[in-house]
Tab-separated table of C-alpha atoms in Angstrom:
chain	number	residue	atom	x	y	z
A	1	MET	CA	104.047	102.250	112.239
A	2	SER	CA	103.889	105.521	110.384
A	3	ALA	CA	101.280	108.130	111.194
A	4	ASN	CA	99.802	107.427	107.795
A	5	ALA	CA	99.363	103.692	108.308
A	6	LEU	CA	96.352	102.349	106.475
A	7	LEU	CA	93.381	101.159	108.501
A	8	LEU	CA	92.624	97.435	108.321
A	9	THR	CA	89.211	95.798	108.487
A	10	PRO	CA	88.661	92.777	110.781
A	11	LEU	CA	88.665	90.659	107.596
A	12	HIS	CA	92.084	91.796	106.416
A	13	ALA	CA	93.755	88.470	107.187
A	14	ARG	CA	90.993	86.638	105.313
A	15	HIS	CA	91.619	88.742	102.215
A	16	GLY	CA	95.346	88.135	102.342
A	17	ALA	CA	94.869	84.391	102.762
A	18	ALA	CA	92.491	84.331	99.794
A	19	GLY	CA	95.107	85.942	97.560
A	20	ALA	CA	93.305	89.251	97.181
A	21	ARG	CA	95.113	92.204	95.658
A	22	LEU	CA	95.047	94.887	98.344
A	23	VAL	CA	95.111	98.582	97.558
A	24	PRO	CA	94.873	101.822	99.554
A	25	PHE	CA	91.329	103.213	99.418
A	26	ALA	CA	90.089	106.193	101.417
A	27	GLY	CA	92.656	105.535	104.141
A	28	TRP	CA	92.008	101.792	104.310
A	29	GLU	CA	93.807	98.816	102.812
A	30	MET	CA	91.019	97.086	100.885
A	31	PRO	CA	90.749	94.177	98.432
A	32	VAL	CA	90.330	95.420	94.853
A	33	GLN	CA	89.973	91.884	93.493
A	34	TYR	CA	90.397	88.250	94.487
A	35	VAL	CA	90.403	86.260	91.239
A	36	GLY	CA	89.375	88.887	88.698
A	37	VAL	CA	86.898	91.721	88.299
A	38	MET	CA	84.963	90.034	85.486
A	39	ASP	CA	84.357	86.750	87.335
A	40	GLU	CA	83.392	88.587	90.526
A	41	HIS	CA	81.053	90.885	88.610
A	42	ARG	CA	79.349	87.916	86.942
A	43	ALA	CA	79.019	86.086	90.254
A	44	VAL	CA	76.942	88.967	91.588
A	45	ARG	CA	74.842	89.306	88.423
A	46	GLY	CA	74.181	85.579	88.193
A	47	ASP	CA	74.540	84.051	91.649
A	48	VAL	CA	75.793	85.677	94.858
A	49	GLY	CA	78.879	87.570	95.968
A	50	VAL	CA	80.077	89.019	99.274
A	51	PHE	CA	81.954	92.305	99.736
A	52	ASP	CA	83.844	93.554	102.763
A	53	VAL	CA	82.643	97.150	103.042
A	54	SER	CA	83.826	97.674	106.602
A	55	HIS	CA	85.535	100.896	105.531
A	56	MET	CA	82.107	102.566	105.405
A	57	GLY	CA	81.385	104.783	108.407
A	58	GLN	CA	78.408	104.804	110.760
A	59	VAL	CA	76.926	107.528	112.949
A	60	ARG	CA	74.185	106.973	115.537
A	61	SER	CA	71.771	109.795	116.317
A	62	SER	CA	69.516	109.250	119.345
A	63	GLY	CA	67.338	111.462	121.478
A	64	PRO	CA	64.030	113.324	121.608
A	65	GLN	CA	65.028	115.601	118.701
A	66	ALA	CA	66.918	113.039	116.596
A	67	LEU	CA	64.331	113.302	113.827
A	68	ASP	CA	64.373	117.111	113.785
A	69	PHE	CA	68.175	117.031	113.797
A	70	LEU	CA	68.452	114.712	110.773
A	71	GLN	CA	65.735	116.651	108.991
A	72	ARG	CA	67.889	119.784	109.314
A	73	LEU	CA	71.127	117.962	108.423
A	74	THR	CA	70.173	115.736	105.495
A	75	SER	CA	68.307	116.337	102.256
A	76	ASN	CA	65.567	113.711	102.225
A	77	ASP	CA	62.370	113.702	104.296
A	78	VAL	CA	63.496	111.639	107.263
A	79	SER	CA	60.022	111.829	108.841
A	80	VAL	CA	58.640	109.357	106.300
A	81	ILE	CA	61.081	106.564	107.251
A	82	PRO	CA	59.150	103.972	109.260
A	83	VAL	CA	60.842	102.257	112.194
A	84	GLY	CA	62.819	99.482	110.514
A	85	GLY	CA	63.045	101.424	107.254
A	86	ALA	CA	65.920	102.810	105.188
A	87	GLN	CA	66.343	105.928	103.085
A	88	TYR	CA	68.947	107.456	100.749
A	89	GLY	CA	69.815	111.098	101.300
A	90	LEU	CA	72.520	113.714	100.941
A	91	LEU	CA	74.580	115.855	103.238
A	92	CYS	CA	74.749	119.299	101.647
A	93	ALA	CA	76.587	122.561	102.216
A	94	GLU	CA	74.766	125.904	102.458
A	95	ASP	CA	75.393	126.521	98.745
A	96	GLY	CA	73.785	123.195	97.833
A	97	GLY	CA	77.070	121.414	97.081
A	98	VAL	CA	77.097	117.756	98.087
A	99	LEU	CA	79.312	116.856	101.069
A	100	ASP	CA	78.397	113.156	101.077
A	101	ASP	CA	75.688	110.698	100.150
A	102	LEU	CA	74.228	108.606	102.955
A	103	PHE	CA	71.909	105.795	103.914
A	104	THR	CA	69.860	106.392	107.053
A	105	TYR	CA	68.111	103.571	108.952
A	106	ARG	CA	65.434	104.236	111.566
A	107	LEU	CA	66.090	101.998	114.568
A	108	SER	CA	63.238	103.356	116.719
A	109	ASP	CA	61.096	106.495	116.913
A	110	ASP	CA	64.018	108.566	118.143
A	111	SER	CA	67.091	106.567	117.127
A	112	PHE	CA	68.758	106.447	113.706
A	113	LEU	CA	71.875	104.955	112.125
A	114	THR	CA	73.492	106.742	109.170
A	115	VAL	CA	76.063	105.059	106.915
A	116	THR	CA	78.709	107.387	105.457
A	117	ASN	CA	81.459	107.047	102.862
A	118	ALA	CA	84.845	106.140	104.315
A	119	GLY	CA	86.682	109.084	102.788
A	120	ASN	CA	84.137	111.586	104.100
A	121	HIS	CA	83.391	110.037	107.460
A	122	PRO	CA	85.637	112.230	109.693
A	123	GLN	CA	84.302	115.468	108.135
A	124	ASP	CA	80.742	114.102	108.188
A	125	PHE	CA	81.001	113.273	111.862
A	126	SER	CA	82.332	116.761	112.631
A	127	ARG	CA	79.334	118.232	110.825
A	128	PHE	CA	76.940	115.927	112.671
A	129	THR	CA	78.360	117.015	116.030
A	130	GLU	CA	78.383	120.701	115.054
A	131	VAL	CA	74.759	120.758	113.896
A	132	ALA	CA	73.711	118.577	116.875
A	133	LYS	CA	74.545	121.441	119.245
A	134	GLY	CA	71.209	123.028	118.374
A	135	PHE	CA	69.171	119.892	119.142
A	136	ASP	CA	68.416	117.547	122.009
A	137	VAL	CA	70.214	114.624	120.375
A	138	GLU	CA	73.231	112.464	121.142
A	139	VAL	CA	75.510	111.731	118.195
A	140	THR	CA	78.023	108.881	118.400
A	141	ASP	CA	80.656	107.668	115.958
A	142	ALA	CA	80.123	103.921	115.509
A	143	ALA	CA	82.600	103.457	112.647
A	144	GLY	CA	85.410	102.062	114.770
A	145	GLU	CA	83.363	99.235	116.247
A	146	THR	CA	81.351	98.224	113.180
A	147	ALA	CA	82.220	95.955	110.272
A	148	MET	CA	79.967	95.648	107.236
A	149	LEU	CA	79.414	92.888	104.681
A	150	ALA	CA	77.322	93.234	101.533
A	151	VAL	CA	75.813	89.959	100.304
A	152	GLN	CA	74.496	90.674	96.822
A	153	GLY	CA	73.070	88.802	93.869
A	154	PRO	CA	69.915	86.961	92.775
A	155	ASN	CA	70.719	84.115	95.190
A	156	ALA	CA	71.733	86.326	98.137
A	157	ARG	CA	68.453	85.866	100.008
A	158	ALA	CA	68.402	82.108	99.486
A	159	LEU	CA	71.946	81.877	100.830
A	160	LEU	CA	71.128	83.938	103.925
A	161	ARG	CA	67.877	82.070	104.535
A	162	GLY	CA	70.015	78.966	104.916
A	163	LEU	CA	71.983	80.673	107.689
A	164	CYS	CA	69.124	82.395	109.488
A	165	GLU	CA	65.903	81.123	111.056
A	166	GLU	CA	64.164	84.499	111.060
A	167	ASP	CA	62.543	86.348	108.162
A	168	LEU	CA	64.939	88.559	106.214
A	169	PRO	CA	64.109	92.260	105.825
A	170	GLU	CA	62.508	93.236	102.530
A	171	ARG	CA	64.064	95.805	100.197
A	172	MET	CA	64.689	99.154	101.978
A	173	GLN	CA	63.894	97.620	105.359
A	174	ALA	CA	66.220	96.621	108.176
A	175	ARG	CA	66.215	94.663	111.393
A	176	THR	CA	68.461	92.871	113.872
A	177	LEU	CA	68.824	89.131	113.296
A	178	SER	CA	71.104	86.204	113.960
A	179	VAL	CA	72.996	84.935	110.899
A	180	ALA	CA	75.132	81.827	111.449
A	181	GLY	CA	74.907	82.554	115.178
A	182	VAL	CA	76.236	86.108	114.778
A	183	GLU	CA	74.047	89.084	115.645
A	184	VAL	CA	73.785	91.447	112.687
A	185	PHE	CA	71.805	94.508	111.704
A	186	ALA	CA	70.558	93.395	108.282
A	187	ALA	CA	69.299	95.846	105.669
A	188	GLY	CA	67.715	95.182	102.293
A	189	THR	CA	70.044	97.628	100.570
A	190	GLY	CA	73.053	97.458	98.305
A	191	TYR	CA	75.181	99.107	95.645
A	192	THR	CA	75.111	96.564	92.845
A	193	GLY	CA	71.708	96.755	91.150
A	194	GLU	CA	70.893	93.246	92.364
A	195	ASP	CA	68.777	92.006	95.221
A	196	GLY	CA	70.720	91.465	98.416
A	197	LEU	CA	71.405	92.553	101.949
A	198	GLU	CA	73.977	94.603	103.783
A	199	LEU	CA	74.972	93.219	107.175
A	200	LEU	CA	76.348	95.479	109.888
A	201	VAL	CA	78.187	93.460	112.514
A	202	SER	CA	80.528	94.053	115.420
A	203	ASN	CA	84.230	93.791	114.592
A	204	GLU	CA	84.360	90.668	116.797
A	205	GLY	CA	81.644	88.888	114.821
A	206	ALA	CA	82.863	89.817	111.348
A	207	VAL	CA	85.202	86.877	110.684
A	208	ASP	CA	82.678	84.206	111.725
A	209	LEU	CA	80.019	85.865	109.586
A	210	TRP	CA	82.344	86.142	106.561
A	211	ASP	CA	83.436	82.515	106.894
A	212	ALA	CA	79.834	81.296	107.097
A	213	VAL	CA	78.712	83.305	104.080
A	214	VAL	CA	81.708	82.198	101.984
A	215	ALA	CA	81.284	78.561	103.076
A	216	ALA	CA	77.647	78.764	101.944
A	217	GLY	CA	78.831	79.682	98.449
A	218	ALA	CA	79.137	83.458	98.199
A	219	VAL	CA	82.028	84.520	95.951
A	220	PRO	CA	84.367	87.037	97.640
A	221	CYS	CA	84.285	90.233	95.578
A	222	GLY	CA	86.522	93.307	95.676
A	223	LEU	CA	86.136	97.019	95.112
A	224	GLY	CA	86.852	96.565	91.388
A	225	ALA	CA	83.646	94.603	90.822
A	226	ARG	CA	81.802	96.881	93.243
A	227	ASP	CA	82.607	99.780	90.911
A	228	THR	CA	81.600	98.061	87.651
A	229	LEU	CA	78.373	96.808	89.269
A	230	ARG	CA	77.379	100.182	90.704
A	231	LEU	CA	78.144	101.999	87.462
A	232	GLU	CA	76.001	99.603	85.390
A	233	ALA	CA	73.226	100.346	87.912
A	234	CYS	CA	74.035	104.112	87.690
A	235	PHE	CA	74.559	104.570	91.411
A	236	HIS	CA	76.604	107.665	92.196
A	237	LEU	CA	80.116	107.410	93.601
A	238	TYR	CA	81.085	110.265	95.884
A	239	GLY	CA	84.288	111.913	94.650
A	240	ASN	CA	83.452	111.025	91.043
A	241	ASP	CA	79.803	111.784	90.340
A	242	LEU	CA	79.181	113.869	93.445
A	243	SER	CA	81.305	116.579	95.027
A	244	THR	CA	81.063	119.931	96.755
A	245	ASP	CA	81.055	121.475	93.244
A	246	ARG	CA	77.885	119.598	92.245
A	247	ASN	CA	74.353	119.991	93.562
A	248	PRO	CA	71.659	117.305	93.810
A	249	ILE	CA	69.611	118.737	90.940
A	250	GLU	CA	72.344	118.557	88.304
A	251	ALA	CA	73.371	115.149	89.676
A	252	GLY	CA	69.903	113.753	88.984
A	253	LEU	CA	69.201	113.339	92.690
A	254	GLY	CA	66.359	115.818	92.962
A	255	TRP	CA	64.179	112.898	94.130
A	256	ALA	CA	66.299	112.647	97.291
A	257	SER	CA	66.110	116.375	98.017
A	258	LYS	CA	62.962	117.573	99.799
A	259	GLU	CA	63.555	121.303	100.124
A	260	ALA	CA	60.286	121.824	102.035
A	261	THR	CA	61.938	120.169	105.066
A	262	GLY	CA	64.269	123.165	105.377
A	263	PHE	CA	67.545	121.252	105.499
A	264	ILE	CA	70.888	123.029	105.268
A	265	GLY	CA	71.336	123.912	101.586
A	266	SER	CA	67.651	123.633	100.737
A	267	GLU	CA	67.268	127.303	99.743
A	268	ALA	CA	70.075	127.113	97.183
A	269	ILE	CA	68.814	123.768	95.889
A	270	ALA	CA	65.283	125.126	95.487
A	271	ARG	CA	66.732	127.791	93.189
A	272	PHE	CA	68.640	125.178	91.159
A	273	ARG	CA	65.408	123.239	90.820
A	274	SER	CA	63.347	126.207	89.613
A	275	ASP	CA	66.041	127.851	87.446
A	276	GLY	CA	67.609	124.693	86.013
A	277	THR	CA	71.339	123.920	85.991
A	278	PRO	CA	73.824	124.488	83.149
A	279	GLU	CA	74.865	120.822	83.222
A	280	ARG	CA	73.129	117.518	83.890
A	281	LEU	CA	74.515	114.132	84.829
A	282	VAL	CA	73.773	111.501	82.191
A	283	ALA	CA	74.529	107.843	81.669
A	284	PHE	CA	76.281	106.951	78.424
A	285	SER	CA	77.775	104.097	76.497
A	286	MET	CA	80.566	104.209	73.962
A	287	SER	CA	79.350	103.777	70.403
A	288	GLY	CA	82.530	102.043	69.267
A	289	GLU	CA	85.983	101.297	70.592
A	290	GLY	CA	87.501	102.847	73.665
A	291	ILE	CA	86.707	103.252	77.314
A	292	ALA	CA	86.208	106.732	78.704
A	293	ARG	CA	87.554	107.320	82.206
A	294	SER	CA	86.810	109.803	84.974
A	295	GLY	CA	88.158	113.239	84.041
A	296	ASN	CA	88.030	112.761	80.259
A	297	GLU	CA	86.581	115.901	78.670
A	298	VAL	CA	83.530	115.940	76.457
A	299	VAL	CA	84.070	117.662	73.107
A	300	GLY	CA	82.041	120.878	73.147
A	301	GLY	CA	81.772	120.981	76.946
A	302	GLY	CA	81.214	118.638	79.829
A	303	VAL	CA	83.253	115.980	81.598
A	304	VAL	CA	83.147	112.256	82.319
A	305	SER	CA	82.635	111.677	86.055
A	306	SER	CA	82.863	107.849	85.986
A	307	GLY	CA	83.858	105.462	83.227
A	308	THR	CA	84.669	101.786	82.978
A	309	PHE	CA	84.216	98.665	80.900
A	310	SER	CA	80.823	97.052	81.464
A	311	PRO	CA	81.221	93.286	81.857
A	312	THR	CA	77.475	92.830	81.253
A	313	LEU	CA	77.124	95.053	78.172
A	314	GLU	CA	80.697	94.346	77.019
A	315	LEU	CA	81.418	97.948	76.084
A	316	GLY	CA	82.600	101.179	77.626
A	317	ILE	CA	80.010	102.880	79.854
A	318	GLY	CA	79.931	105.753	82.262
A	319	MET	CA	78.306	108.860	83.612
A	320	ALA	CA	79.114	112.395	82.475
A	321	TYR	CA	78.080	115.947	83.186
A	322	LEU	CA	76.857	117.355	79.855
A	323	PRO	CA	75.498	120.785	78.947
A	324	ALA	CA	71.752	120.615	79.693
A	325	GLU	CA	70.846	121.038	76.020
A	326	ALA	CA	72.963	117.977	75.136
A	327	ALA	CA	71.683	115.756	77.946
A	328	SER	CA	68.659	114.100	76.336
A	329	VAL	CA	68.575	110.344	75.853
A	330	GLY	CA	69.810	109.340	72.402
A	331	ASN	CA	71.994	112.417	71.971
A	332	GLU	CA	75.340	111.532	70.382
A	333	PHE	CA	78.525	113.219	71.543
A	334	GLU	CA	82.287	112.716	71.532
A	335	ILE	CA	84.688	112.213	74.412
A	336	ASP	CA	88.374	113.076	74.300
A	337	VAL	CA	89.867	109.776	75.454
A	338	ARG	CA	93.594	110.313	75.786
A	339	GLY	CA	93.761	112.481	72.675
A	340	LYS	CA	91.332	110.475	70.535
A	341	GLN	CA	87.762	111.608	69.942
A	342	ARG	CA	85.545	108.617	70.689
A	343	PRO	CA	81.783	108.624	69.953
A	344	ALA	CA	79.293	107.975	72.745
A	345	VAL	CA	75.536	108.216	73.210
A	346	VAL	CA	73.328	109.319	76.127
A	347	ARG	CA	71.428	106.321	77.509
A	348	ASP	CA	68.489	105.768	79.817
A	349	ARG	CA	69.372	105.170	83.465
A	350	PRO	CA	70.088	102.617	84.711
A	351	LEU	CA	72.337	101.035	82.104
A	352	TYR	CA	71.562	97.644	83.626
A	353	ARG	CA	68.297	96.602	85.234
A	354	LYS	CA	67.904	93.221	86.890
A	355	ALA	CA	65.304	90.850	85.550
A	356	ASP	CA	61.932	91.328	87.245
A	357	PRO	CA	61.482	88.239	89.432
A	358	SER	CA	57.687	88.561	89.178
A	359	VAL	CA	57.730	87.983	85.389
B	1	MET	CA	94.842	82.986	84.171
B	2	SER	CA	98.257	81.535	83.404
B	3	GLU	CA	100.950	80.968	86.013
B	4	ALA	CA	103.809	83.445	86.359
B	5	SER	CA	106.586	82.694	83.857
B	6	TYR	CA	109.420	84.514	82.099
B	7	PRO	CA	110.678	82.356	79.208
B	8	GLU	CA	114.442	82.250	78.729
B	9	ASP	CA	114.298	82.676	74.949
B	10	LEU	CA	112.956	86.242	75.278
B	11	LEU	CA	114.537	89.601	76.090
B	12	TYR	CA	112.821	92.008	78.479
B	13	HIS	CA	112.363	95.764	78.803
B	14	GLN	CA	111.934	97.483	82.151
B	15	GLU	CA	108.420	98.649	81.200
B	16	HIS	CA	107.395	94.965	81.211
B	17	ASP	CA	107.585	94.250	77.501
B	18	TRP	CA	109.237	91.282	75.817
B	19	VAL	CA	111.032	90.773	72.486
B	20	ARG	CA	111.249	87.500	70.541
B	21	PHE	CA	113.698	87.591	67.638
B	22	GLU	CA	112.729	85.842	64.427
B	23	ALA	CA	115.290	83.570	62.729
B	24	ASP	CA	116.416	86.354	60.377
B	25	GLY	CA	117.696	88.414	63.322
B	26	GLU	CA	116.089	91.585	61.889
B	27	THR	CA	112.446	91.140	62.793
B	28	ALA	CA	110.898	90.455	66.160
B	29	LEU	CA	107.599	90.008	67.974
B	30	PHE	CA	106.748	92.321	70.879
B	31	GLY	CA	104.343	91.688	73.716
B	32	ILE	CA	103.767	92.381	77.411
B	33	THR	CA	105.022	90.185	80.221
B	34	TRP	CA	103.113	87.984	82.626
B	35	TYR	CA	103.770	90.589	85.321
B	36	ALA	CA	102.256	93.358	83.181
B	37	GLN	CA	99.075	91.478	82.339
B	38	ASP	CA	98.681	90.385	85.960
B	39	ALA	CA	99.037	93.960	87.193
B	40	LEU	CA	96.483	95.189	84.645
B	41	GLY	CA	93.884	92.507	85.261
B	42	GLU	CA	91.549	91.258	82.560
B	43	VAL	CA	92.325	93.018	79.302
B	44	VAL	CA	89.210	94.223	77.504
B	45	PHE	CA	90.578	96.499	74.774
B	46	TYR	CA	93.744	96.692	72.656
B	47	ASP	CA	94.296	99.897	70.694
B	48	ALA	CA	96.859	98.671	68.150
B	49	PRO	CA	99.192	100.766	66.006
B	50	GLU	CA	98.806	100.789	62.203
B	51	VAL	CA	100.952	98.571	60.019
B	52	GLY	CA	103.775	100.854	58.857
B	53	ALA	CA	103.880	102.814	62.104
B	54	THR	CA	107.327	103.795	63.347
B	55	LEU	CA	108.187	102.650	66.855
B	56	VAL	CA	110.787	104.430	68.946
B	57	LYS	CA	112.489	102.580	71.779
B	58	ASP	CA	111.070	103.515	75.204
B	59	GLU	CA	108.085	105.340	73.701
B	60	SER	CA	104.444	104.318	73.842
B	61	TYR	CA	103.100	102.637	70.694
B	62	ALA	CA	99.776	101.155	71.833
B	63	GLU	CA	97.249	101.154	74.655
B	64	ILE	CA	95.896	98.208	76.557
B	65	GLU	CA	92.845	98.640	78.754
B	66	SER	CA	91.654	96.429	81.525
B	67	VAL	CA	88.357	96.835	83.341
B	68	LYS	CA	90.091	99.037	85.879
B	69	ALA	CA	92.655	101.072	83.983
B	70	VAL	CA	94.361	102.013	80.763
B	71	SER	CA	98.061	101.397	80.269
B	72	ASP	CA	100.572	102.489	77.645
B	73	VAL	CA	102.625	99.820	75.911
B	74	PHE	CA	106.252	100.848	75.414
B	75	ALA	CA	108.457	99.817	72.514
B	76	PRO	CA	111.373	97.765	73.808
B	77	MET	CA	113.261	98.479	70.549
B	78	SER	CA	112.881	100.801	67.538
B	79	GLY	CA	111.472	99.713	64.203
B	80	GLU	CA	108.551	99.596	61.793
B	81	VAL	CA	105.361	97.665	62.433
B	82	ILE	CA	104.954	95.022	59.691
B	83	GLU	CA	102.119	93.054	61.255
B	84	VAL	CA	99.541	93.583	64.015
B	85	ASN	CA	97.924	90.722	65.905
B	86	ALA	CA	94.387	91.470	64.732
B	87	SER	CA	92.841	88.542	66.590
B	88	ILE	CA	93.443	90.347	69.889
B	89	SER	CA	90.888	93.018	69.036
B	90	ASP	CA	88.187	90.336	68.972
B	91	GLU	CA	89.469	88.495	72.000
B	92	PRO	CA	91.690	90.741	74.129
B	93	GLY	CA	91.642	88.244	77.002
B	94	VAL	CA	94.219	86.193	75.103
B	95	ILE	CA	96.809	88.688	76.407
B	96	ASN	CA	96.072	87.341	79.894
B	97	GLU	CA	95.807	83.698	78.928
B	98	ASP	CA	98.881	83.441	76.709
B	99	PRO	CA	100.988	86.611	76.963
B	100	TYR	CA	104.038	85.072	75.245
B	101	GLY	CA	102.176	83.125	72.535
B	102	GLU	CA	98.771	83.968	71.077
B	103	GLY	CA	98.882	87.265	72.954
B	104	TRP	CA	101.758	88.810	70.974
B	105	LEU	CA	101.028	92.415	69.984
B	106	VAL	CA	103.078	93.465	66.944
B	107	LYS	CA	105.711	92.159	64.527
B	108	VAL	CA	108.422	94.731	63.919
B	109	ARG	CA	111.254	95.195	61.411
B	110	LEU	CA	113.998	96.428	63.710
B	111	THR	CA	115.972	99.502	62.737
B	112	SER	CA	118.643	99.322	65.470
B	113	VAL	CA	119.362	95.714	66.343
B	114	GLU	CA	122.110	96.797	68.759
B	115	GLU	CA	119.388	98.181	71.060
B	116	LYS	CA	118.991	94.608	72.263
B	117	ASP	CA	122.121	95.064	74.367
B	118	ALA	CA	120.131	97.339	76.689
B	119	LEU	CA	117.442	94.701	77.301
B	120	MET	CA	117.390	92.148	80.119
B	121	ASP	CA	117.447	88.397	79.990
B	122	SER	CA	114.917	86.385	81.953
B	123	ALA	CA	117.114	86.173	85.059
B	124	ALA	CA	117.786	89.923	85.131
B	125	TYR	CA	114.127	90.787	84.592
B	126	THR	CA	113.016	88.395	87.308
B	127	THR	CA	115.558	89.988	89.662
B	128	MET	CA	114.213	93.431	88.796
B	129	LEU	CA	110.696	92.293	89.692
B	130	GLY	CA	112.097	91.243	93.072
């Protein structure tokens, strides 16, 4: 074993047996696809898919000042999360740059679970422990003991109802349940733009849970489809659309930044909000041929932060930082795609919105 | 997708391209191998060269994009493009389904037929893939 050996999820053997193509991702060996990105993408849009997202990190914060601690550490107003609720927020530096984007679940009045990105988790945990020194709170790294499955798609709830006798949590809510005899912490969250749940489970229970969900008809999906799905839904990917060089305002995440709570970075972000930012993150689609990719430059200023082929729209899509004056919906611009200037247009976010089930 | 195969009537270039000589011995079809299309994943876009374009052995002459990535296509031999497989632009997935048949990329009038001596036969290419 080399010191740089990739981490393996408890489902690694399952992925290998299913013929998945495994790639290094944020220090882990993860499935990028099983059969093909397009089929997996369509399974989630039209039926139900399951993703192994055990590379994601988890931090528990418990104690009398857990709420005050997270209010200081993260950008959103943690005090409004009800017990059993979930919230999206950001971890920011003093200058307002984004260190990570996070989901925080409130387990009880004074106990929270925060899900981090795999590539940022070690630095995030260091920051949690550093800031915790000023509060009566105990911070524990739960990443090593926790696996995570995302069951996503219009039929995700029906599938899980068949494996669970209890009521499933609604969107943005979470609770502990038994699924196929395995205890899970189930949350009505996801990263695909479809209905679905994310299931946090002990490493020991992960294989039984995966097998039950796949046997019930969920299509195993890899990180390739996860990326096309999240980009159609215009969810940010840390490292592409968010970084320490970008603040929440220019990233279009002002809604998740509540400066009045006084979190670290809030003073700088309040200035970005009042003064405006030179660039804004937009969603776009290509107007003709070509697929822009992350890092492609926009003619006249700006840069593509994420780009891919949209299996749903069947054209190139992405997100880009554009000069603020060029960032309005409908504005046409050109992207330098490997030396060719390709036309694109600013679109409303999200690029894909699931059908309203109430209609 | 098709099963892995490397037909014995083709010659292969190390950048995972194939050459099929026409009966006249001076023109040939080029395409990408089963290995190349499998590594790329589902092809969604083929940026073809123009008819009349000059191809130089070992240099990129086209781009193929899958959902995940873009890849250069390298000329296995030098020559002039005399025909482009236009049907691929409408249905790029044919490169995955039939890489040695309907998925051919260009027809080329070869300018240096002796360059074929540097290409691999099916057995050598399969050995290279390991």
